[in-house]
Tab-separated table of C-alpha atoms and ligand atoms in Angstrom:
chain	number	residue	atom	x	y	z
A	6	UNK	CA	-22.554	-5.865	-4.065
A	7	UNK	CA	-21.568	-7.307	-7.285
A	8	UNK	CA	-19.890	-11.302	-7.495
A	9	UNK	CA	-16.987	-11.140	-6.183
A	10	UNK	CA	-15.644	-14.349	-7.848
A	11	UNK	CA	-16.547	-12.991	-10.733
A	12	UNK	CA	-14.986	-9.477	-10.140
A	13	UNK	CA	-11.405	-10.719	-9.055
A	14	UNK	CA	-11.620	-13.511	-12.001
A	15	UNK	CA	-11.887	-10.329	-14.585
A	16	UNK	CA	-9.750	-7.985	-12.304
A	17	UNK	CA	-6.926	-10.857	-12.435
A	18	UNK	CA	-7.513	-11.145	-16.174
A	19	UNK	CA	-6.652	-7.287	-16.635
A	20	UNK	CA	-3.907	-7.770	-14.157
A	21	UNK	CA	-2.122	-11.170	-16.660
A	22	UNK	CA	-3.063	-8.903	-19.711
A	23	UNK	CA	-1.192	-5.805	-18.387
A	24	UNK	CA	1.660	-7.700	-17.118
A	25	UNK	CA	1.919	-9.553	-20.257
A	26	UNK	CA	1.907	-6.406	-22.298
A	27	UNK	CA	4.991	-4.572	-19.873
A	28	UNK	CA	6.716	-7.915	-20.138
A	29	UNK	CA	7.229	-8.459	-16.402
A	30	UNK	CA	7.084	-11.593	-14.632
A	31	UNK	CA	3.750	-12.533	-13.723
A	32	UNK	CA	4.645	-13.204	-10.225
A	33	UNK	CA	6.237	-9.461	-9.943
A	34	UNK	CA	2.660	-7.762	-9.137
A	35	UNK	CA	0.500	-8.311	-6.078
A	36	UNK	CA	-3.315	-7.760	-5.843
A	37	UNK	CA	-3.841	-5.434	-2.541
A	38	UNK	CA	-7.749	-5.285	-2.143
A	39	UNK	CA	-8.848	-1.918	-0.653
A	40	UNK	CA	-11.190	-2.601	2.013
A	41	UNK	CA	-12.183	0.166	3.436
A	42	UNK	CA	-16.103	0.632	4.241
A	43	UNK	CA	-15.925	-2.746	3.304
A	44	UNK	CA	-17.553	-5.401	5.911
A	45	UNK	CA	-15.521	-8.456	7.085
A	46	UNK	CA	-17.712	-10.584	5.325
A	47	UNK	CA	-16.868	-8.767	2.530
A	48	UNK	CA	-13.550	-9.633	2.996
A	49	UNK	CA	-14.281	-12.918	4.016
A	50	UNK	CA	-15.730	-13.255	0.487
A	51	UNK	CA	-12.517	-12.345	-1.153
A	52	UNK	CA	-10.497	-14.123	0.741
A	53	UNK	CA	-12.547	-17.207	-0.716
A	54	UNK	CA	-11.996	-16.113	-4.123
A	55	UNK	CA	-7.750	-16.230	-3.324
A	56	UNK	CA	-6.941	-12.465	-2.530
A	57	UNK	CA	-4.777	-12.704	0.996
A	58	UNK	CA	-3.794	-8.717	0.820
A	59	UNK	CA	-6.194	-6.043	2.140
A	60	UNK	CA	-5.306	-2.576	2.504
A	61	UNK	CA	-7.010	-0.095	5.369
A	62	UNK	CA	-7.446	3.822	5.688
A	63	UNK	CA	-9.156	3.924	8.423
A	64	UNK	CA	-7.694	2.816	12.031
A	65	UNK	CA	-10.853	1.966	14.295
A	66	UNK	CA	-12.254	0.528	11.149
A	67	UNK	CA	-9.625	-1.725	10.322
A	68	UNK	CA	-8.865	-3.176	14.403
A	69	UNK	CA	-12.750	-4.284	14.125
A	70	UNK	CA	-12.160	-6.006	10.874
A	71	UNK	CA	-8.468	-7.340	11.513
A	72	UNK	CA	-10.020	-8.877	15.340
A	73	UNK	CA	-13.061	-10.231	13.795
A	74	UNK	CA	-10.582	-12.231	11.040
A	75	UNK	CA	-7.831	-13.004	13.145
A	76	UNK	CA	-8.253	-16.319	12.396
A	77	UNK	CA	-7.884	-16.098	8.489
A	78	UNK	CA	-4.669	-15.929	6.328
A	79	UNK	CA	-5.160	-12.458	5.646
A	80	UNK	CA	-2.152	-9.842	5.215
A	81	UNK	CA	-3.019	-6.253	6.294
A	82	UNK	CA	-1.528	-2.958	4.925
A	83	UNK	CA	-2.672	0.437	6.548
A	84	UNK	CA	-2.487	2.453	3.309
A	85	UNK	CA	-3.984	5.721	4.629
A	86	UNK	CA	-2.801	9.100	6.016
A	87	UNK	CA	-1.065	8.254	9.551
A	88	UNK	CA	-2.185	10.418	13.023
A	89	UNK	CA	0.522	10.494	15.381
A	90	UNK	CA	-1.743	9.003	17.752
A	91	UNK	CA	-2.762	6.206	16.216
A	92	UNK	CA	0.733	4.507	15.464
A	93	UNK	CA	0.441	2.446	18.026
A	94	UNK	CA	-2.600	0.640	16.890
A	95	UNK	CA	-1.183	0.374	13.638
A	96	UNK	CA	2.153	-0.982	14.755
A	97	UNK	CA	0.723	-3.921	16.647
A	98	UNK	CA	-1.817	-4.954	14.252
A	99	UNK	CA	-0.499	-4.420	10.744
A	100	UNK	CA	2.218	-5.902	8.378
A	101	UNK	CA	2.530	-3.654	6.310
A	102	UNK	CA	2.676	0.455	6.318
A	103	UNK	CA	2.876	2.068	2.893
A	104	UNK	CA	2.192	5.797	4.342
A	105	UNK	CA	5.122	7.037	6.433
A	106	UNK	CA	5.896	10.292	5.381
A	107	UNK	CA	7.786	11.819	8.364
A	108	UNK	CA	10.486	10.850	10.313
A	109	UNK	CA	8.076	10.861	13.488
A	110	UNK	CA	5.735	8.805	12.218
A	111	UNK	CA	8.425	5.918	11.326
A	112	UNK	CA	10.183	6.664	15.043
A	113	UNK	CA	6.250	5.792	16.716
A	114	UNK	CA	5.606	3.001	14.849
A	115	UNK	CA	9.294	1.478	15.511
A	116	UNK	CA	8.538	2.571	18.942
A	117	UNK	CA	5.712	1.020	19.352
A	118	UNK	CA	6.049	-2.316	17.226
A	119	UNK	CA	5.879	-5.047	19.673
A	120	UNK	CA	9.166	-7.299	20.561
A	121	UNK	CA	7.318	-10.657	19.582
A	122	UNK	CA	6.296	-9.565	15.895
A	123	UNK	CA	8.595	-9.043	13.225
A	124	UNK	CA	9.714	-6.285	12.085
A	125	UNK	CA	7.249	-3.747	10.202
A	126	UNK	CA	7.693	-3.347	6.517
A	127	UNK	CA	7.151	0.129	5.840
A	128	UNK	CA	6.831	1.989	2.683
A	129	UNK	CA	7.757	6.090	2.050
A	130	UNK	CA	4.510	7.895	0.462
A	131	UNK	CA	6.178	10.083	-2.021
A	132	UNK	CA	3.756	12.933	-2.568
A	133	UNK	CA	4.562	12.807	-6.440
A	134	UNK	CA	2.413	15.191	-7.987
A	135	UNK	CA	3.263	17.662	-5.007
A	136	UNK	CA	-0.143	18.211	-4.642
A	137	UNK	CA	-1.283	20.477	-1.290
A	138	UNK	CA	-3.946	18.258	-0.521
A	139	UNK	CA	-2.405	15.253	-0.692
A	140	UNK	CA	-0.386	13.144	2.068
A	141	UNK	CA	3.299	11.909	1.164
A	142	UNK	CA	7.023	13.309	1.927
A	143	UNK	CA	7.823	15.670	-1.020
A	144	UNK	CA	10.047	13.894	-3.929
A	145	UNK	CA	13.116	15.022	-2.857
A	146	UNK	CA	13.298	14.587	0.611
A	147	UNK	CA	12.321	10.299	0.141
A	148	UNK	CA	16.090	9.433	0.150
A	149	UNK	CA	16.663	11.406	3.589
A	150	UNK	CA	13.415	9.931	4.822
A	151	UNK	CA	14.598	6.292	3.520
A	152	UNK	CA	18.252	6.654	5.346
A	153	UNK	CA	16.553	7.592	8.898
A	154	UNK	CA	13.926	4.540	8.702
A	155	UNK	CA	17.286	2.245	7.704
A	156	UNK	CA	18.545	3.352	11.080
A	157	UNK	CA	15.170	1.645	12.967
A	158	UNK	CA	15.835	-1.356	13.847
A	159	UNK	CA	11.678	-2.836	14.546
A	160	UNK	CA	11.208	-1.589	10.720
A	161	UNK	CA	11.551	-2.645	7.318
A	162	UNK	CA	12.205	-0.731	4.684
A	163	UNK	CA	10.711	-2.414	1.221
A	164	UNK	CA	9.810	0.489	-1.000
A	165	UNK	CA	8.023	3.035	-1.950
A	166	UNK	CA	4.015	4.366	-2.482
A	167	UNK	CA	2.440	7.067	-4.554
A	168	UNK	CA	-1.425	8.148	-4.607
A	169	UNK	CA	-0.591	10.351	-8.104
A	170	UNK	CA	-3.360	12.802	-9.784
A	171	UNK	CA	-6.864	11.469	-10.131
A	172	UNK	CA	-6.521	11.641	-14.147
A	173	UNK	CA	-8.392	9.689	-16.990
A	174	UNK	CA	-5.333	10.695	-19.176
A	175	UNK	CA	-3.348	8.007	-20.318
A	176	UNK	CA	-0.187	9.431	-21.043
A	177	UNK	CA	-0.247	11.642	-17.737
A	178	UNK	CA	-0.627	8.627	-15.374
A	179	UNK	CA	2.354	7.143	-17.042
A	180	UNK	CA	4.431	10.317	-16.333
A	181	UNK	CA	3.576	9.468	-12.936
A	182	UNK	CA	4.163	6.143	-12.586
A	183	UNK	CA	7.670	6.223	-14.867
A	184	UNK	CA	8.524	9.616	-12.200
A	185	UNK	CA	8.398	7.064	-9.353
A	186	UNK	CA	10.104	3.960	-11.214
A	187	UNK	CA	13.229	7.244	-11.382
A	188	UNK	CA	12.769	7.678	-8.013
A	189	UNK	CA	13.220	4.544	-6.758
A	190	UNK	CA	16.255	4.036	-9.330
A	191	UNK	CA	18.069	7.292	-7.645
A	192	UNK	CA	17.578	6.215	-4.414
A	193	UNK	CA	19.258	2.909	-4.997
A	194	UNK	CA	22.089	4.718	-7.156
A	195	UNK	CA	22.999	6.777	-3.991
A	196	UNK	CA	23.556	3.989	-1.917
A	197	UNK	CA	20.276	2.369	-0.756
A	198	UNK	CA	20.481	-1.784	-1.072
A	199	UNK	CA	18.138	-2.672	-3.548
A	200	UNK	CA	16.755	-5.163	-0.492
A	201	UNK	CA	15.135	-2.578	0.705
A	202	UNK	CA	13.767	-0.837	-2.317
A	203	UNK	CA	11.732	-3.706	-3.828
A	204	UNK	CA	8.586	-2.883	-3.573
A	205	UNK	CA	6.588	-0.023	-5.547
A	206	UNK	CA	3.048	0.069	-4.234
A	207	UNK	CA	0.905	2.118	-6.920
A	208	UNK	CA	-1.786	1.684	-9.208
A	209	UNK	CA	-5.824	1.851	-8.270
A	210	UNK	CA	-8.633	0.358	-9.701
A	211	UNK	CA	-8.881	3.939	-12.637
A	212	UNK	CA	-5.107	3.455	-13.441
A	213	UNK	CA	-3.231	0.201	-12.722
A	214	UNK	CA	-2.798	-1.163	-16.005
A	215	UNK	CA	-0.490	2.549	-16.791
A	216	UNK	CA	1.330	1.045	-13.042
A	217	UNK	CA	2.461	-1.951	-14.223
A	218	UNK	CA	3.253	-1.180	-17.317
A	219	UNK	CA	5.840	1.575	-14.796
A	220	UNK	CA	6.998	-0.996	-12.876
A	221	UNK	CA	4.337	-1.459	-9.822
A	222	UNK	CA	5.078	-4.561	-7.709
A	223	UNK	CA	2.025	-3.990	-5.930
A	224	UNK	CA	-1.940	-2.454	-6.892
A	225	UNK	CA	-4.221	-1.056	-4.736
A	226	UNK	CA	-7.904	-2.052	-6.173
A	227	UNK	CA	-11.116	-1.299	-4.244
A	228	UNK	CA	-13.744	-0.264	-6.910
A	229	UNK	CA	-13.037	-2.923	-9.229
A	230	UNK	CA	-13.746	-5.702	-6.441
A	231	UNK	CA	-16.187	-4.723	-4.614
A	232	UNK	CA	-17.431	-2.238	-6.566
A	233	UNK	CA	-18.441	1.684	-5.668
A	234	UNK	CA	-18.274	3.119	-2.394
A	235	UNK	CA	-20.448	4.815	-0.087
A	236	UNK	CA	-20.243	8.720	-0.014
B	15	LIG	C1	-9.318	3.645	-1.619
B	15	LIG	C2	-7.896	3.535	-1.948
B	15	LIG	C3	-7.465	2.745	-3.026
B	15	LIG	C4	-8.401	2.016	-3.964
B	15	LIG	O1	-9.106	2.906	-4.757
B	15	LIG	P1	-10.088	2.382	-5.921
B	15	LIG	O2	-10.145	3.522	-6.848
B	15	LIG	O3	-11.389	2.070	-5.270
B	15	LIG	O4	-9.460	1.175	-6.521
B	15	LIG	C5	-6.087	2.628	-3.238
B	15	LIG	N1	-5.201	3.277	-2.458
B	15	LIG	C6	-5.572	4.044	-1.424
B	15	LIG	C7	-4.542	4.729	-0.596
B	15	LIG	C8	-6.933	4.211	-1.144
B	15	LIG	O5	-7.292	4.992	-0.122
């Protein structure tokens, strides 16, 4: 397990220097730490070092964590593929959802959010590289999928996610990233309030600096915290 201070120190560096470089305001990006296999103390650790955003794949996984650190300031996002029945768990323990990709999924989780939260902010997974393997409503059918969670009342629309091609290719994670900054642009231009489109979750630990140079208000860094994984 490497220092954390240390890691999140450098990681905000690269995060200042990117931002910088795109011209954005500093303020537009937020650090999500992916915490998956990751222990609470773990996360305990970088909540010390100022990180308040941790993203989760894995349901069971995440309850333990979220129940063991009820207590602390920390924001949760589930951020991996969603199983019909798990929604519920995920509605009444999450803030944020960046992985609906069906209409069924966001109809569960609106469902199922309870009446003494507020509502959930959810994010559309665009799958952008239409990749088989990969989770995420094809490119073309996000606006549909954005108009029919506006009509839930328990959710929040704020955006949209990507997970693009695992590539070490500069100028191909750009085409990515810039493909999604369109996206988001059309969906707005047909009609969507731009209150609803804010957020653009993309950008991992191999390829976030080509993210916010597209736009990304928020990265999704697990390696470069707490260094490699298991398996
Ligand atoms: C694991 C994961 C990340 C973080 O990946 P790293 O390469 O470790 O930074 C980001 N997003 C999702 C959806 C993930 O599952």
């Amino acid at each position: 397990m490497p220092d954390l201070n240390q890691q999140i120190t450098a990681l905000n560096d690269q995060i200042r220097s990117a931002v910088n470089a795109s011209g954005r305001d500093p303020n537009a990006v937020r650090l999500i730490a992916a915490s998956k296999q990751r222990s609470a103390e773990d996360i305990r650790g970088a909540l010390q070092a100022g990180v308040l955003d941790y993203g989760e794949n894995y349901v069971q996984e995440a309850i333990e964590k979220i129940t063991e650190l009820k207590d602390s300031a920390a924001i949760w996002h589930f951020i991996g593929p969603i199983q019909s029945n798990k929604t519920r768990d995920i509605a009444e323990s999450f803030d944020w959802v960046h992985s609906v990709d069906r209409l069924r999924i966001a109809q569960r989780l609106n469902d199922q959010r309870p009446a003494d939260l507020p509502k959930l902010k959810v994010l559309v997974q665009v799958n952008i590289g239409n990749e088989d393997s990969k989770s995420g409503c094809r490119p073309e059918a996000s606006q549909v999928l954005c108009e029919q969670i506006l009509q839930l009342p328990r959710l929040q629309l704020q955006g949209l996610m990507c997970i693009p091609p695992a590539t070490d290719d500069i100028a191909e994670q750009a085409q990515a990233f810039v493909t999604m900054a369109q996206l988001r642009q059309s969906i707005i231009s047909t009609g969507i309030a731009e209150k609803n489109m804010t957020e653009l979750s993309m950008g991992m630990s191999g390829d976030f600096p080509a993210a916010i140079q597209a736009g990304a208000t928020m990265i999704r860094i697990g390696t470069a915290i707490f260094g490699p994984r298991q398996r």
